[in-house]
Coordinates of C-alpha atoms in Angstrom, one line a residue:
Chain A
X1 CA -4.0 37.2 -110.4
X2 CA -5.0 38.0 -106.6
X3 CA -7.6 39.9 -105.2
X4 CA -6.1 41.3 -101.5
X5 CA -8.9 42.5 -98.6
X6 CA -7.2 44.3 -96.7
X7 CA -8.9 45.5 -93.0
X8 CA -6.9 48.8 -91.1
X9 CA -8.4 48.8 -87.9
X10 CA -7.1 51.5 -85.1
X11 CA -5.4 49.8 -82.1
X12 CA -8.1 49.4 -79.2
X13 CA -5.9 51.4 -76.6
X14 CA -6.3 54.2 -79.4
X15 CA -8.5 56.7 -79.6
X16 CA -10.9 57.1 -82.4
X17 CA -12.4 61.1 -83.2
X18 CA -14.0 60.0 -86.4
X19 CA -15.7 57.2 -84.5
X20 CA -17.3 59.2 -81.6
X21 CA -18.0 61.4 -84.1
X22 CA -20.4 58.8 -85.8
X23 CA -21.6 57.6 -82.9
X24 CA -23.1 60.8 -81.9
X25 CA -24.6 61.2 -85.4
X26 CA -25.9 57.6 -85.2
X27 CA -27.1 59.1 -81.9
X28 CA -28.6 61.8 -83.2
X29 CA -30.3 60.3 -85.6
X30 CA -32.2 57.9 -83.0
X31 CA -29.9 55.0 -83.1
X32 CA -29.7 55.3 -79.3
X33 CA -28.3 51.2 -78.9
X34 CA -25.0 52.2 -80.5
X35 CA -22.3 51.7 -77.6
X36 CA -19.3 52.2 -79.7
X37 CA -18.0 53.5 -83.3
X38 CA -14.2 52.3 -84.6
X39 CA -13.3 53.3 -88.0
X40 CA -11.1 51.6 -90.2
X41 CA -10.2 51.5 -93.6
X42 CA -11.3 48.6 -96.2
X43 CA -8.7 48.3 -99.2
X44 CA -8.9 45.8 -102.3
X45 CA -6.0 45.3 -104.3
X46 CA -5.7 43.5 -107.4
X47 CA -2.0 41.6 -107.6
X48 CA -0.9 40.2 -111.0
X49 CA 0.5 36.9 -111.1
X50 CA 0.5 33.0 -109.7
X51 CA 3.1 32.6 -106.9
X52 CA 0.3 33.2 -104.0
X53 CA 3.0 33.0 -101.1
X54 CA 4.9 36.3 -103.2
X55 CA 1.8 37.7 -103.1
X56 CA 1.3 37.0 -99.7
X57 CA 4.8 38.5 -99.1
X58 CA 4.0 41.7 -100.8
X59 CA 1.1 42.2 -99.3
X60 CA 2.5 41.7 -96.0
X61 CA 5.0 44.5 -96.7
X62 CA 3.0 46.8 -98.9
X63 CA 0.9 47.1 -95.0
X64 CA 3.9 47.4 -93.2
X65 CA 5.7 49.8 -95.5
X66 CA 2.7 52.2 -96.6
X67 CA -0.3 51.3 -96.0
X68 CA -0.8 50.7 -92.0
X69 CA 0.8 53.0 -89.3
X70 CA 1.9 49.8 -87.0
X71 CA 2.2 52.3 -84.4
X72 CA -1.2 52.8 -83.5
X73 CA -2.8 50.6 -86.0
X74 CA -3.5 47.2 -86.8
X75 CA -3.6 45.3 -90.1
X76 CA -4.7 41.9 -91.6
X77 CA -5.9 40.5 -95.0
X78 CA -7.5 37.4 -96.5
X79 CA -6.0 36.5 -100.3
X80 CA -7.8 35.0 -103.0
X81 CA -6.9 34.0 -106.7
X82 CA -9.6 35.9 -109.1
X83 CA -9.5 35.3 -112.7
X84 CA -7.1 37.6 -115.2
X85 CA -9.9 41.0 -115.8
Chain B
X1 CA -24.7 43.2 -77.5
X2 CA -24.3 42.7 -81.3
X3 CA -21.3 43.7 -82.9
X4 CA -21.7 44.8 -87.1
X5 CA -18.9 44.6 -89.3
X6 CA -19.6 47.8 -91.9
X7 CA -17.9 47.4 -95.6
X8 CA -18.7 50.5 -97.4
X9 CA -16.7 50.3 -101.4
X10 CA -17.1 52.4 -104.0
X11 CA -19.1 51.2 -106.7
X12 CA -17.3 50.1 -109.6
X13 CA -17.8 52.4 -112.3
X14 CA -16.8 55.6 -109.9
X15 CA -13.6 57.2 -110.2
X16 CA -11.5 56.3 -107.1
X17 CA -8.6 59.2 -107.1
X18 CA -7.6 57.9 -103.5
X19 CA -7.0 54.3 -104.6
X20 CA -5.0 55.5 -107.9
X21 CA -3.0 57.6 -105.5
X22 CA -2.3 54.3 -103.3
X23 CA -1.4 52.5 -106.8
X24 CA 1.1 54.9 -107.6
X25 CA 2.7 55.0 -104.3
X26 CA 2.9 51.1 -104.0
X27 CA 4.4 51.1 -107.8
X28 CA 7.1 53.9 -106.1
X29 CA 8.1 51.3 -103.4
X30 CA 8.6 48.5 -106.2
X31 CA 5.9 47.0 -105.9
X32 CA 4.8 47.0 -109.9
X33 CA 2.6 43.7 -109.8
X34 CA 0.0 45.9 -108.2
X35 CA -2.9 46.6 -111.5
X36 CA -5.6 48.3 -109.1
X37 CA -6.3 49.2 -105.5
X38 CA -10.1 50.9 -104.4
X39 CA -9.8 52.6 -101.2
X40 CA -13.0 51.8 -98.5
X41 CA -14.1 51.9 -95.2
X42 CA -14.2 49.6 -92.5
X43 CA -16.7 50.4 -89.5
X44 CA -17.3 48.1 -86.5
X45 CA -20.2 49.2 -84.5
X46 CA -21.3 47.7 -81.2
X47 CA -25.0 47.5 -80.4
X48 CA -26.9 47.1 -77.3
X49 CA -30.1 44.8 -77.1
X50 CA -30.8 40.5 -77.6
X51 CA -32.6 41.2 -80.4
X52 CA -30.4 40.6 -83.8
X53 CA -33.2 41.1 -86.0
X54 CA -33.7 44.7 -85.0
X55 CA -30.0 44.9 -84.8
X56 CA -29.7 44.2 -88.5
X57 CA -32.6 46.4 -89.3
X58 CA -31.0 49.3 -86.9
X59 CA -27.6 48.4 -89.4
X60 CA -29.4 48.9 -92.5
X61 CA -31.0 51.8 -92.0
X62 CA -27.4 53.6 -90.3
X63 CA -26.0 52.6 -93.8
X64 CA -28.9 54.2 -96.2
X65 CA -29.1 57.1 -93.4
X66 CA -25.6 58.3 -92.6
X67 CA -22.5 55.6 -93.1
X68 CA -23.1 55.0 -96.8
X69 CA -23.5 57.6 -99.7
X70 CA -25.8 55.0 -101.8
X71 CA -25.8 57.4 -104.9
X72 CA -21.9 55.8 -105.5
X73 CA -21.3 53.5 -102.7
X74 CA -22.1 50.0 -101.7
X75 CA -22.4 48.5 -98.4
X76 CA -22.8 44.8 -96.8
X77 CA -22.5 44.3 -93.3
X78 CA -22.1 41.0 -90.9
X79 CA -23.7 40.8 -87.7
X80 CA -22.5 39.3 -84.5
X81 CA -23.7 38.6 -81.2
X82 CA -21.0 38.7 -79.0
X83 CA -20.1 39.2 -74.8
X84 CA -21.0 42.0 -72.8
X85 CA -18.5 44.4 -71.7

């Protein structure tokens, strides 16, 4: 069994609404030292099995096939073997 | 100039229709080893100032405030000093 992090993180030429957004909140709120805001999105996905390098694989595609938009977005992960549960 | 690295997750016992969702696609595109995915957000924030212990405070508090919903999320945060510009 694998536990997958995986980070989605916009591409820094693109721009991010739901970041300025927060950053005016933030503002708003007082946090006047806030420069900048990117948001992402933080997934964790549990993987059955013991071949690490399939799971590697699948994870690689499962990114490039659903769950990142390559186009304007960028996508990495750290993999680590969790007990069965 | 401090940059924060933002993990906000559900907690565990919440219902996470979003992740199922994801689950359910992945298992469309063949990939059945998947058993669970929980859907969260990633948020990196630069801040202005040399002083990294207000920094971390400043992060804290935009969590409780605005970024996080504690009642059903969880947040943890690294901090890093980095380059102007």
């Amino acid at each position: 069994m694998f536990l997958a992090k995986v980070y989605i993180t916009l591409k820094p030429t693109v721009n991010d609404p739901q970041g300025l957004t927060i950053r005016g909140a933030l503002h708003n709120l007082g946090f006047t030292t806030v420069q900048e805001v990117r948001a992402g999105k933080f997934l964790e996905i549990k993987i059955a099995g013991e071949d690490q390098e399939k799971a590697r694989v699948d994870v690689e595609n499962m990114c490039k096939k659903l769950l990142a938009n390559t186009v304007i977005e960028n996508f990495r992960f750290d993999l680590e073997s969790i007990k069965q549960g």
